[in-house]
Each structure stands twice: as C-alpha cells, then as structure tokens.
Short mmCIF file of C-alpha atoms in Angstrom, two decimals:
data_model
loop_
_atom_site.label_atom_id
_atom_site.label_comp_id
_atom_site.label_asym_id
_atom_site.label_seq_id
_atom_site.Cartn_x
_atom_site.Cartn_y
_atom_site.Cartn_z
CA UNK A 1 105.08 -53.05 -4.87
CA UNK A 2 108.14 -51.16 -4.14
CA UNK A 3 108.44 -47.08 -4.47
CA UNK A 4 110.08 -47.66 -7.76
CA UNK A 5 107.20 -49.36 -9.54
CA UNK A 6 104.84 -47.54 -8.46
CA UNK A 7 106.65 -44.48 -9.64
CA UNK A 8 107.42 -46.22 -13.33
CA UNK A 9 103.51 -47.28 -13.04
CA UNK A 10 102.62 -43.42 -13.36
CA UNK A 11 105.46 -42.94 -15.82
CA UNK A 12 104.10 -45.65 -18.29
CA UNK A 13 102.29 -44.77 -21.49
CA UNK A 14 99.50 -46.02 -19.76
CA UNK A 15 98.56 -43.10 -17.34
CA UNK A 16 96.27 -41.31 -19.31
CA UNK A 17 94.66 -44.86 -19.63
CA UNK A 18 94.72 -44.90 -15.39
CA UNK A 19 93.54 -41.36 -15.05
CA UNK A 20 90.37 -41.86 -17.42
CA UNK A 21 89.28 -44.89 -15.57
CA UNK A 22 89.74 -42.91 -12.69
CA UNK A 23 87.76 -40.01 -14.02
CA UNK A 24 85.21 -42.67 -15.03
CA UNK A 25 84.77 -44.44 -11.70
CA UNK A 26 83.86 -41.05 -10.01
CA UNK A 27 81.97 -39.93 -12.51
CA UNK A 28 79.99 -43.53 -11.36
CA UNK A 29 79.80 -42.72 -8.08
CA UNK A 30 78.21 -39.29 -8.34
CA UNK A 31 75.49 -40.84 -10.14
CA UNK A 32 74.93 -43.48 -8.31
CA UNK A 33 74.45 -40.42 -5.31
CA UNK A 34 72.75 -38.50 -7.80
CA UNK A 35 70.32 -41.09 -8.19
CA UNK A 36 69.56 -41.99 -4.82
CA UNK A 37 69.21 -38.61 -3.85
CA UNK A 38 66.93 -37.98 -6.70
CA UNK A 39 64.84 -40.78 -5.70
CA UNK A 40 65.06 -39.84 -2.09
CA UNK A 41 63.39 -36.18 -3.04
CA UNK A 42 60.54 -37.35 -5.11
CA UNK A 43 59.27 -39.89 -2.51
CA UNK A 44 59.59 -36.31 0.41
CA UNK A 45 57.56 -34.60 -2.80
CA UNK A 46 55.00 -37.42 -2.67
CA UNK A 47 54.85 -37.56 1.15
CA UNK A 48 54.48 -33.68 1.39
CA UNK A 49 51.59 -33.52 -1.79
CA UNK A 50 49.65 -36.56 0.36
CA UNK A 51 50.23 -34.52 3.47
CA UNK A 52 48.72 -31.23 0.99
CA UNK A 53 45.91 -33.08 -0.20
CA UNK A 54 44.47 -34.54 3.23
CA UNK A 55 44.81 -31.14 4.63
CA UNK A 56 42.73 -29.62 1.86
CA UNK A 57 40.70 -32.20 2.54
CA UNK A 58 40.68 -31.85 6.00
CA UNK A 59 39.48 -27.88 4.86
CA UNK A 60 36.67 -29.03 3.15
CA UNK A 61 35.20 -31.38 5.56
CA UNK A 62 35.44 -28.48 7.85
CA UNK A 63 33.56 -26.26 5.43
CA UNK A 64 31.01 -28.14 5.07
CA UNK A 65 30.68 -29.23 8.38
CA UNK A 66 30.11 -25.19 9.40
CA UNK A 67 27.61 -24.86 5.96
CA UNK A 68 25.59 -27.90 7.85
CA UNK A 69 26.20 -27.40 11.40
CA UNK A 70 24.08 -23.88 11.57
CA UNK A 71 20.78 -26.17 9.84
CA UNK A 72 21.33 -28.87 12.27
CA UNK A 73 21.26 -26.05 15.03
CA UNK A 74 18.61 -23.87 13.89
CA UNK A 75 16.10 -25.74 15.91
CA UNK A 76 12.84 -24.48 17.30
CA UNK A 77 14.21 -21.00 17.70
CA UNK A 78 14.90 -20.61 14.01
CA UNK A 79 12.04 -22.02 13.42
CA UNK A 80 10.67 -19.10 16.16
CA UNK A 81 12.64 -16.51 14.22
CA UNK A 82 11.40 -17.71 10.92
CA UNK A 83 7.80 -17.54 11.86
CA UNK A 84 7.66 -14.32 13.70
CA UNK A 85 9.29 -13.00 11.10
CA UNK A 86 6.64 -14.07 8.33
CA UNK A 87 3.88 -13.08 10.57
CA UNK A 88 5.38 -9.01 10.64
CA UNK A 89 5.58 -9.35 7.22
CA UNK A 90 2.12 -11.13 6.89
CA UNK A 91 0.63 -8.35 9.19
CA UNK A 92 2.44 -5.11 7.26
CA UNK A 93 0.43 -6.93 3.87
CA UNK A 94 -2.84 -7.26 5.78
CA UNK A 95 -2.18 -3.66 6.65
CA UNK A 96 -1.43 -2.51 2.99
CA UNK A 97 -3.63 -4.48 0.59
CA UNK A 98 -7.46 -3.06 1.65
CA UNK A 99 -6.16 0.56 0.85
CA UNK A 100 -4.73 -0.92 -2.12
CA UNK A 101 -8.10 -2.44 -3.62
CA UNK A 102 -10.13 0.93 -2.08
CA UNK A 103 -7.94 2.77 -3.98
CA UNK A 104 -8.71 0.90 -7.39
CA UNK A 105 -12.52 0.62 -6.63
CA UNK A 106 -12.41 4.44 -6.19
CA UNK A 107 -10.36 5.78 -8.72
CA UNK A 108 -12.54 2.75 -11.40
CA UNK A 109 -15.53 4.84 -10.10
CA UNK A 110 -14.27 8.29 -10.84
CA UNK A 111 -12.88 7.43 -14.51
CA UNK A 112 -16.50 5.44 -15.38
CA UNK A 113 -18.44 8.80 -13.77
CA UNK A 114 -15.74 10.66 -16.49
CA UNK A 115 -17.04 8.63 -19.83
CA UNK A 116 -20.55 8.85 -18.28
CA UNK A 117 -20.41 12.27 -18.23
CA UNK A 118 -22.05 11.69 -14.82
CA UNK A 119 -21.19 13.91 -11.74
CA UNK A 120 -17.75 12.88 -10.62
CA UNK A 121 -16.52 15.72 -7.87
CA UNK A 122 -17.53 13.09 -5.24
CA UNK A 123 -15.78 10.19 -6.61
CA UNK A 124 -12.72 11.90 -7.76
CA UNK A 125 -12.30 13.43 -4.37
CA UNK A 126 -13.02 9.88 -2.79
CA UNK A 127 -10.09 8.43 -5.24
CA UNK A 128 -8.04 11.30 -3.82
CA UNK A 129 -8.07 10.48 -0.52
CA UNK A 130 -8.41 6.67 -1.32
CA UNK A 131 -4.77 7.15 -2.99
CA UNK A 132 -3.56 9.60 0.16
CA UNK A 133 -4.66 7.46 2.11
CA UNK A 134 -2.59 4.09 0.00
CA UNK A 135 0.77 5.91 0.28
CA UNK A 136 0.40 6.40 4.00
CA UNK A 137 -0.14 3.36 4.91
CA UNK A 138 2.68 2.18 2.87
CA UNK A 139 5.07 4.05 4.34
CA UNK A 140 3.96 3.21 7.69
CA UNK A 141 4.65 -0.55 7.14
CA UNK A 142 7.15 0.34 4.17
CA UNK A 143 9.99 -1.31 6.66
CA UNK A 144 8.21 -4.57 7.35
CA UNK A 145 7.60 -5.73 3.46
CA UNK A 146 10.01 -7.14 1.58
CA UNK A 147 11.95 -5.21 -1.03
CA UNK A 148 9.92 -6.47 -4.20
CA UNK A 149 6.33 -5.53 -2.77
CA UNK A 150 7.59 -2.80 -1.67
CA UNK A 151 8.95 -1.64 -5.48
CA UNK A 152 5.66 -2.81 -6.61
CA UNK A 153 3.05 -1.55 -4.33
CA UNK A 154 4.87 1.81 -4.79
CA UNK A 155 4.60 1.52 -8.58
CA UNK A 156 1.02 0.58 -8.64
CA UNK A 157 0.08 3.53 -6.21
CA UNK A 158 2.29 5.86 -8.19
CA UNK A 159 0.41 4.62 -11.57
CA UNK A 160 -2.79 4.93 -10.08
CA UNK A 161 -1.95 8.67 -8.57
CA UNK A 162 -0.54 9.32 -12.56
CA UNK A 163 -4.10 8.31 -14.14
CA UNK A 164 -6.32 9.70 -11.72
CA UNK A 165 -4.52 12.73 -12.49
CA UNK A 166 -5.26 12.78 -16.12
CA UNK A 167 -8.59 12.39 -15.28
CA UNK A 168 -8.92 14.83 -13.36
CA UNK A 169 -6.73 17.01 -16.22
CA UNK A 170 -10.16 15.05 -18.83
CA UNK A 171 -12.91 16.55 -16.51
CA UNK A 172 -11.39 20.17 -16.55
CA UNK A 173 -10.89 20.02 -20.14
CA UNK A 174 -14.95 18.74 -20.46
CA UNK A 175 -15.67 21.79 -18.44
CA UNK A 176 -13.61 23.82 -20.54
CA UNK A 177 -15.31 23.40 -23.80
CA UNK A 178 -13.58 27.33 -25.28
CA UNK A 179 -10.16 25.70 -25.16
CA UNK A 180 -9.08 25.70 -28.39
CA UNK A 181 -8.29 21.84 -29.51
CA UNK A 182 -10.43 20.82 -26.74
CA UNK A 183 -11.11 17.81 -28.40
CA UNK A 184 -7.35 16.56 -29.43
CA UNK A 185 -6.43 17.49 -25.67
CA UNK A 186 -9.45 15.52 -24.57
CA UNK A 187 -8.88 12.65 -26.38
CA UNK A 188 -5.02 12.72 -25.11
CA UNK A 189 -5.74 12.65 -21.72
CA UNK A 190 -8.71 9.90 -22.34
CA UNK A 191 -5.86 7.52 -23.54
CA UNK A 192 -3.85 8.94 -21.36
CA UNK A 193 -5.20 6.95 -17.93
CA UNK A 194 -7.22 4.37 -19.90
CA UNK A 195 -4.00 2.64 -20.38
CA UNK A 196 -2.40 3.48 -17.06
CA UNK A 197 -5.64 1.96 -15.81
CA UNK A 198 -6.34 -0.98 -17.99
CA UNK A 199 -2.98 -1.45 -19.18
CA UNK A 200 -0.35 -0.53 -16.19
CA UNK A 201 -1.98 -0.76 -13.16
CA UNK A 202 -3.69 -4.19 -13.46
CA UNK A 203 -0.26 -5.49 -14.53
CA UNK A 204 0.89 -4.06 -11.35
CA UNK A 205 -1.97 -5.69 -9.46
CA UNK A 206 -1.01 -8.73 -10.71
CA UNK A 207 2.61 -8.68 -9.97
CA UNK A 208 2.21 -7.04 -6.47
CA UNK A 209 -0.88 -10.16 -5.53
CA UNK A 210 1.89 -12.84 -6.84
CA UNK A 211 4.76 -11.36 -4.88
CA UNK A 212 2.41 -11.37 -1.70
CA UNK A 213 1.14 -15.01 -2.08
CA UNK A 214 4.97 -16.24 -2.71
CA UNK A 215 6.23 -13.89 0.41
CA UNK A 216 3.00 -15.12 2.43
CA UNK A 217 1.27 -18.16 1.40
CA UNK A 218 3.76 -20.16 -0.16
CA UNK A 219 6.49 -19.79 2.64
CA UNK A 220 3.75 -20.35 5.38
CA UNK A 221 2.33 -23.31 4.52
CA UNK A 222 5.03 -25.00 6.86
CA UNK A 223 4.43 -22.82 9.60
CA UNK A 224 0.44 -22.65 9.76
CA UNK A 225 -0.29 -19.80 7.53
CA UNK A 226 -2.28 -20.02 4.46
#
C-alpha cells in the first residue's frame, strides 16, 4: 500500500469504525493481563494461607509438645519433690490436729461443768490453755499447710476461743445473781456458745477433717501414705 492509501484509509468515513476496533482490541488485551494476573495472585494468596496454616500448626505441635514434655520429664525426682512435699505437709497436720481435738474435749468439758452447775474453774482454765496452746501450734506449722486448712483450722480455733468466751461471760453472770436481768443475759450467753459449739464449730470440724484427708490421704495413696 502506497503513502497515498494509507493516508485516504484514515481519511475515509470509516476511521471512527478503525479507531473503536482499535480501542476494543486493547481493551482485550488488558483483560486478558488482568486476568492472568488476577489468577496469578490468588494461587501466591493460597500458597502463602497453606504456608500460614502449617506454621500455626507447626505452633501448636510445639505447644503441646512443651505442655507434655515437662510430664514425660518429671521422673523420679518429681515424683521425689511430690512426696517430700506431702510428707511436710502430712507432718505440719500431725502436728496441728491433737491440739485441735484437746481443745474441743476441753472446752466440751467446761460448757457441760457450766449447765451442771458443777465446779468449772479447772476446766475452763484447762480449755484456756488447750485453745493457747491450738493457735500456737498453728502458727508454728501455719507455713507448711495448705491455704484451705489453714482458713479453716483458724476459723474453728477462732469459734472455739468465741464460745468459750461466752461461757466464761455465763459463769460470771451465775455468780452474779444481783445483776439486774440476770436471767435474759444468762440465757443470751447460754445460746450464745451452744450454737458456736454445736452449730459452728462441728461444721468446722468437719470441713477442716475433709480438707486434711483430701490434702493427705487421698493424694498419698500413690506414694505410700494412707
């Protein structure tokens, strides 16, 4: 084609014709790059979440593997730990529990003297230094027991101290007998440790023997204590 028909080509009617075909034949082309390039970035998205979801994976495996590996290492000297461990804790209970029951035999024996209207100097000193003698000894092995016997053993000592104090507050009144409502104030403190000392403390009791035997008896009878 010479210079002169290509020239008329352009001059025809038909150029807009030419230029839209032309428009449309690029517009073609970026797609078809638009496409692959599209198709090229979600299969690097797939790639990269696989790569994502075997290193989370990868995480977890580890995770677990430290959870486990510390049980598969404890061997005998976690076992070691574990049982010298129970038997200072078995040995600050051994400790605590006689005062505990000497105290409660004493101070029963004072209060019963009270409604007996029996002499009860002796025995209400005796529960004195029966419940002096509790609280000393648990704070001497206070450190070796475990948080919950300690809370209770302290509670059952403390409700013990409270109603051997209103009996003490019963036989004064008795003594007393020109106080004025002598009887009402009598009566008060009567109720008074009768239900700190058939109603609190042997609740207590209860509590503190039941946290012992799960602290002591139940976790040692793997490791030879019972």
């Amino acid at each position: 084609m010479d210079p002169g028909s290509f020239l008329a080509l352009f001059a025809d009617d038909q150029l807009p014709l030419y230029v839209a075909s032309g428009a449309l034949l690029v517009a073609l082309v970026l797609l078809i790059l638009f496409n692959r390039f599209r198709s090229q970035s979600e299969a690097n998205q797939e790639v990269q979440k696989q790569r994502l979801d075997t290193l989370w994976q990868e995480l977890d495996d580890m995770r677990i593997g430290q959870m486990e590996r510390p049980h598969h290492a404890a061997g005998p000297a976690s076992d070691g730990l574990g049982r010298e461990q129970l038997a200072i804790e078995k040995s600050a209970y051994d400790r605590l529990w006689p005062p505990v029951c000497d105290l409660h035999e004493k101070l029963g024996a004072f209060l019963r003297a009270l409604e007996s209207e029996e002499p009860a100097n002796d025995s209400r000193l005796s529960a004195r230094n029966a419940a002096l003698e509790a609280r000393t000894v648990l704070n001497q092995v206070r450190p070796f027991c475990h948080q919950r016997v300690e809370e209770l053993a302290t509670q059952l000592i403390d409700a013990e101290i409270k109603a051997h104090l209103a009996g003490c507050q019963y036989q004064e009144i008795q003594r007393d007998t020109r106080s004025d409502g002598g009887d009402h104030d009598l009566e008060v403190q009567h109720q008074k440790y009768r239900l700190l000392y058939d109603g609190e403390v042997p609740e207590l009791m209860n509590e503190l023997i039941d946290a012992i035997r799960r602290r002591v008896v139940r976790r040692g009878e793997g490791t030879g204590y019972s």
